[in-house]
Coordinates of C-alpha atoms in Angstrom, one line a residue:
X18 CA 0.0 0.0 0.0
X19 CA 1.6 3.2 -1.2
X20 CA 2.0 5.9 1.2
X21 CA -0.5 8.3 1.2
X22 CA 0.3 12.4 0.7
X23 CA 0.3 15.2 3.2
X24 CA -2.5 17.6 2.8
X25 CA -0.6 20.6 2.0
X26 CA -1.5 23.7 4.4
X27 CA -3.7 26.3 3.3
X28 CA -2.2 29.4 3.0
X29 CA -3.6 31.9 4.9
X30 CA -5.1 35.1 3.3
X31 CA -3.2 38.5 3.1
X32 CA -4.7 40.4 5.2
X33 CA -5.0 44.6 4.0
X34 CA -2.4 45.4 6.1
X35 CA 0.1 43.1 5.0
X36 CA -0.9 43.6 1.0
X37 CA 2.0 45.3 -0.5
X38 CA 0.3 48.3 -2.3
X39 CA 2.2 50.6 -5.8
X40 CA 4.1 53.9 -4.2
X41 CA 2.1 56.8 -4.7
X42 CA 3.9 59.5 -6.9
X43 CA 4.3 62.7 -6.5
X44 CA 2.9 65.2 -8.7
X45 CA 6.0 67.3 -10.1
X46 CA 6.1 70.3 -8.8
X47 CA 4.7 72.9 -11.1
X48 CA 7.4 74.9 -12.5
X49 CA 6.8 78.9 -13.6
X50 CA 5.5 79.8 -16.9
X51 CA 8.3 80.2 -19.4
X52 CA 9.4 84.1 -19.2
X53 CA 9.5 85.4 -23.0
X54 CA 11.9 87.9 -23.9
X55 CA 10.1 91.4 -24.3
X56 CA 9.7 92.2 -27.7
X57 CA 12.6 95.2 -28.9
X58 CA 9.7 97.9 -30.1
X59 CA 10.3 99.2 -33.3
X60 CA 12.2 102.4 -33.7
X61 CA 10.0 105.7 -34.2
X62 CA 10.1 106.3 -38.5
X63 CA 11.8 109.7 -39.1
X64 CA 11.0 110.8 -42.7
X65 CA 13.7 113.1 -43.2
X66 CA 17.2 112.5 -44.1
X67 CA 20.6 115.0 -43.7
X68 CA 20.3 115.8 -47.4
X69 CA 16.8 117.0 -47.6
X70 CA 15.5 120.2 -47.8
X71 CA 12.5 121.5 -46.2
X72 CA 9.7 123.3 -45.5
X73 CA 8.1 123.2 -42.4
X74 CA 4.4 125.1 -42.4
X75 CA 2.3 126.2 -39.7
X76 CA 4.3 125.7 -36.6
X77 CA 2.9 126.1 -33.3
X78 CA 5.6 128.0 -31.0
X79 CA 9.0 126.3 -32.8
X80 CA 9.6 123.3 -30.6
X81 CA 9.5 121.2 -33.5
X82 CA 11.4 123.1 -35.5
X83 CA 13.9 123.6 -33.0
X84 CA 14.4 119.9 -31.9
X85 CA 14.1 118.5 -35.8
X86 CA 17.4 121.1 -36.7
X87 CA 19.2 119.8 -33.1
X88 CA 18.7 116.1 -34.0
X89 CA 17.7 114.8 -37.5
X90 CA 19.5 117.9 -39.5
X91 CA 18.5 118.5 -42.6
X92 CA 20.9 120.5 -45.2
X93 CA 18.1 123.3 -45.2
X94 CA 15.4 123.9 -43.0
X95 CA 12.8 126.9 -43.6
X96 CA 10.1 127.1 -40.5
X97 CA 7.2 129.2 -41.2
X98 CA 4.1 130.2 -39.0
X99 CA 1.0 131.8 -40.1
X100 CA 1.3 134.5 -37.3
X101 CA 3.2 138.0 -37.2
X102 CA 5.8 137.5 -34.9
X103 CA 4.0 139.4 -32.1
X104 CA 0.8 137.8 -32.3
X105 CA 3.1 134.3 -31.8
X106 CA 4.6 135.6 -28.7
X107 CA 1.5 136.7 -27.6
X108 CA -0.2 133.1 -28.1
X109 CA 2.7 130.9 -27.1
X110 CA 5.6 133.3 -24.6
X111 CA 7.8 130.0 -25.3
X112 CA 8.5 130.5 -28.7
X113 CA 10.9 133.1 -27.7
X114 CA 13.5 130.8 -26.6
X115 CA 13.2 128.4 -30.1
X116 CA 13.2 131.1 -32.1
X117 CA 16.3 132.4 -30.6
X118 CA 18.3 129.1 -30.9
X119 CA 17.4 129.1 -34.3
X120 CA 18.6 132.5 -35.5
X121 CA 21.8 132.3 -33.5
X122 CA 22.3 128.9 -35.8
X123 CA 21.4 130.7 -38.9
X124 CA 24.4 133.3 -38.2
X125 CA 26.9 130.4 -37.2
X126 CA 25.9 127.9 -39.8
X127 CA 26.6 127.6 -43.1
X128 CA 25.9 124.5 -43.9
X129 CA 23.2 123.4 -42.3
X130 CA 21.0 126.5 -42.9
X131 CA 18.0 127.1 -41.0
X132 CA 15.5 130.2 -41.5
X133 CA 12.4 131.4 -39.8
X134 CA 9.6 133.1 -41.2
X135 CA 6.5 134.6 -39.8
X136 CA 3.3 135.7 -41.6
X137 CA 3.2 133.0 -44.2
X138 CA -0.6 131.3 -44.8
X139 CA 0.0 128.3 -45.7
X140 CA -2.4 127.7 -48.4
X141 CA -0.9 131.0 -50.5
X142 CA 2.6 129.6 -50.7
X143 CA 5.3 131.1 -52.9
X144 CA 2.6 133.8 -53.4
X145 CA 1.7 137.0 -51.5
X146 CA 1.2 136.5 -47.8
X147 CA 2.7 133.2 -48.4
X148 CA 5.6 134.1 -47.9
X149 CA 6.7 134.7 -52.0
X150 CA 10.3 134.4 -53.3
X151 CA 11.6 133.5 -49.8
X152 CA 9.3 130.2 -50.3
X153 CA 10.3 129.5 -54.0
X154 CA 13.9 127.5 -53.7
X155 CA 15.7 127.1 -57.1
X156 CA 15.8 123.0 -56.4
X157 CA 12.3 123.1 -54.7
X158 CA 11.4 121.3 -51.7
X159 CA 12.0 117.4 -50.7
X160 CA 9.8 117.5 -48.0
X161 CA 6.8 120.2 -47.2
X162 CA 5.6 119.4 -43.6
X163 CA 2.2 120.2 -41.9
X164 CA 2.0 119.2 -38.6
X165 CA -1.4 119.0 -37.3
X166 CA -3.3 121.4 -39.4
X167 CA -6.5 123.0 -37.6
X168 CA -8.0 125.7 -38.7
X169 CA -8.8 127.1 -34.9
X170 CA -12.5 127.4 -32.9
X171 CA -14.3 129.2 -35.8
X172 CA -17.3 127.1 -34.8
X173 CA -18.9 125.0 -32.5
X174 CA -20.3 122.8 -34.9
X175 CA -18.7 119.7 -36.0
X176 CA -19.8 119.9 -39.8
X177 CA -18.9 123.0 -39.8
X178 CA -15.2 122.7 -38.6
X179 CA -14.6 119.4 -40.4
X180 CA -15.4 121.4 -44.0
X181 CA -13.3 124.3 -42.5
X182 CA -10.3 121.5 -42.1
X183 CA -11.0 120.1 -45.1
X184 CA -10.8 123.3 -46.9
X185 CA -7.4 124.3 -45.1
X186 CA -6.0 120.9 -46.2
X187 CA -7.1 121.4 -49.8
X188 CA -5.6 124.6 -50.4
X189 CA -2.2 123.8 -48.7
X190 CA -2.1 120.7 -50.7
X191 CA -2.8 122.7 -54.2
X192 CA 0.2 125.7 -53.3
X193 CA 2.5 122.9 -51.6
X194 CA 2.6 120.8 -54.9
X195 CA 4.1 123.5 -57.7
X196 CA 7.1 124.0 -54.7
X197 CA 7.9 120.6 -54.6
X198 CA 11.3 119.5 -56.1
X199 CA 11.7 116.0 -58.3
X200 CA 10.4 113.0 -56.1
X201 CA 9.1 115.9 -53.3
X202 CA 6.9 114.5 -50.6
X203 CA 4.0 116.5 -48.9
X204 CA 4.0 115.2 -45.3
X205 CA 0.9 115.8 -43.3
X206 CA -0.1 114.7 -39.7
X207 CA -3.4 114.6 -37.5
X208 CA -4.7 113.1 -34.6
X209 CA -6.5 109.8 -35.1
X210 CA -10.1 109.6 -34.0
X211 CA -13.3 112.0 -34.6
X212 CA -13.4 114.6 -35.5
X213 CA -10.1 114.4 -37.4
X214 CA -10.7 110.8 -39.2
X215 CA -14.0 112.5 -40.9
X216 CA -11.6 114.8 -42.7
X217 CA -10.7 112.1 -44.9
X218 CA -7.3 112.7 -45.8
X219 CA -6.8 110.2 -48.1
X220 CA -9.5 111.2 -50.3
X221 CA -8.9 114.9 -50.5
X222 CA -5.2 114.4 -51.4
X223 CA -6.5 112.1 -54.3
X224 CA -9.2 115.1 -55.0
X225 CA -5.8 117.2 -55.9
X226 CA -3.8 114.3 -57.8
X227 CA -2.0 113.2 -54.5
X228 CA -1.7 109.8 -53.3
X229 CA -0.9 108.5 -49.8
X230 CA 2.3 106.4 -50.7
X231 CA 2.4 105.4 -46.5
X232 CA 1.2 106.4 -43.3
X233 CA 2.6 105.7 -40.0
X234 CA 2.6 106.3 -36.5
X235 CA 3.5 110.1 -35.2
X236 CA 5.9 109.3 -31.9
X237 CA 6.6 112.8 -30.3
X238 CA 9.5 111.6 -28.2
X239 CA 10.9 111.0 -31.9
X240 CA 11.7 114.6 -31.3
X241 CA 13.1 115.5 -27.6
X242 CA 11.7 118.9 -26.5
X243 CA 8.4 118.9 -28.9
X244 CA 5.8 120.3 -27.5
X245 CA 1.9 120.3 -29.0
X246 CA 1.2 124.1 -29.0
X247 CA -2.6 124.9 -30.1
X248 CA -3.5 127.0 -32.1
X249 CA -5.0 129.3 -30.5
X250 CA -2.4 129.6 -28.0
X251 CA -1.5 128.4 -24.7
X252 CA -4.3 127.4 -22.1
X253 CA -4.3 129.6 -18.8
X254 CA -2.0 127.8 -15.9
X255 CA -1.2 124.9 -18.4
X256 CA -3.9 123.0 -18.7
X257 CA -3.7 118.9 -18.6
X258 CA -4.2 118.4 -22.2
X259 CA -1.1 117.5 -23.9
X260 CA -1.3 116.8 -28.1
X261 CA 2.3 115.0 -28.2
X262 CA 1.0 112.4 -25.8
X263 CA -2.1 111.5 -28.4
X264 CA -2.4 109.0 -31.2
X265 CA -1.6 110.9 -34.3
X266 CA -0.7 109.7 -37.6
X267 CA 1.4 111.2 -40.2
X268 CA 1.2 110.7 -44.2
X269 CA 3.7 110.7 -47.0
X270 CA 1.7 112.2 -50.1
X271 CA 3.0 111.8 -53.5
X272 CA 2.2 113.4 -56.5
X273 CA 0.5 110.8 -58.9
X274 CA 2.3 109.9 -61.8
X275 CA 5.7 110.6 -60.4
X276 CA 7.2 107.3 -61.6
X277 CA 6.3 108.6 -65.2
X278 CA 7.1 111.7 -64.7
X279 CA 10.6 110.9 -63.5
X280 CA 10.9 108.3 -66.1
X281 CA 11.1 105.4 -63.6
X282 CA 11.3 102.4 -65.3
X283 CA 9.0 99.3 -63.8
X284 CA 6.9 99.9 -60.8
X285 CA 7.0 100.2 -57.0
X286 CA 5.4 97.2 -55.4
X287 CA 1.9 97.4 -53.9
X288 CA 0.3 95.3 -52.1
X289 CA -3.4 96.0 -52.9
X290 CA -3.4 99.3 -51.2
X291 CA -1.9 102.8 -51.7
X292 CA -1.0 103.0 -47.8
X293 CA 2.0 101.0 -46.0
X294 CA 0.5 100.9 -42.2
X295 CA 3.2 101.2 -39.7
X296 CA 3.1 101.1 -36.3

């Protein structure tokens, strides 16, 4: 009789607290979102160059004339202001000081010439009251400047001052264009938003045979020591509005045609639109 097997004991049942259970893991520590570099902003566009000579209409008390003769230097610089000399001191006391830089640098430059000239309407250029001969240069201009043309508070009414602003741009545009040299811009600059957008630059330069060959951005501190002046002169105790701190736009008008007319050969690149937005 074969001997008979051992029953073999029953192993006893793991208990929970002896059941080996997985390691929890630990959730990695968040780490901080990734820092990117600070885009470089893009330097303010000057559209003058040492070579060019221009024309600067309008100005307020001569800060911008003043500061574009200290730093971007043109080979000839003519600043003109609608007023007589002592209505301008009158409206803005400032201009004194500009004014004075600026003739002392007439009598020690040769060079780089700079003149002033007060009494000059803008829209009779070249002509009587628009400052005649003095404003008709052999070479004509490269670059005729209005910065922010207004025509003043003739009225309270919108409609009325937009077609006043419209009319001040027109005529400056017609007696800008016959001073121009070969290539000549006409630069103008306004605030952006209403009233000023309902002026419609654009289309009154094309209503004179001008097109907007680009617009871009106006950056005051382009210019170190601009000021806004108004123009009706300063505001009593200073006042919180300040003109260089608003959105303002500047555009580069050409005469149409001037590829032809210089006998360009081939044409600029467009890209659908007359108008190269910078910002």
């Amino acid at each position: 009789m074969g001997k008979s097997k051992k029953p073999r004991p029953k192993s006893k049942p793991h208990s929970l607290s002896t059941r080996h259970s997985k390691p929890r893991l630990k959730a990695a520590p968040k780490l901080p979102p990734k820092q990117h570099p600070a885009a470089t902003p893009a330097p303010p566009t000057i559209p003058f160059t040492a070579h060019d000579r221009i024309l600067l209409v309008g100005e307020g008390d001569f800060s911008f004339a003043h500061s574009l003769h200290t730093h971007h230097p043109p080979s000839f610089l003519l600043a003109t202001t609608i007023d007589t000399r002592p209505t301008l001191l009158q409206k803005h006391p400032q201009a004194e000081s500009y004014l004075r830089v600026l003739e002392a640098k007439k009598e020690e430059e040769e060079e780089k010439a700079v003149k002033v000239l007060c009494g000059v309407d803008g829209t009779k250029l070249g002509r009587v009251g628009g400052g005649g001969k003095e404003v008709r240069v052999k070479e004509g201009w490269d670059r005729v400047v209005f910065n922010f043309p207004h025509v003043g508070g003739k009225s309270t009414d919108v409609n009325r001052q937009v077609r006043s602003n419209q009319e001040l741009l027109v005529g400056f545009f017609r007696a800008a264009m016959p001073l121009l040299a070969p290539g000549g811009q006409i630069i103008v600059t306004v605030f952006e938003g209403e009233p000023y957008e309902l002026w419609n630059v654009r289309d009154l330069a094309r209503h004179v045979g001008l097109k907007v060959g680009r617009s871009f951005r106006f950056q005051s501190e382009a210019y170190p020591g601009y000021k806004h002046a108004r123009t009706l002169g300063n505001i009593e105790g200073g006042g919180g509005w300040k003109g260089e701190e608003r959105s303002a736009r500047s555009y580069i008008l050409e005469v149409n045609g001037i590829e032809e007319n210089l006998g360009r050969k081939g044409k600029r690149k467009r890209s659908g639109s007359d108008d190269d937005e910078e910002d």
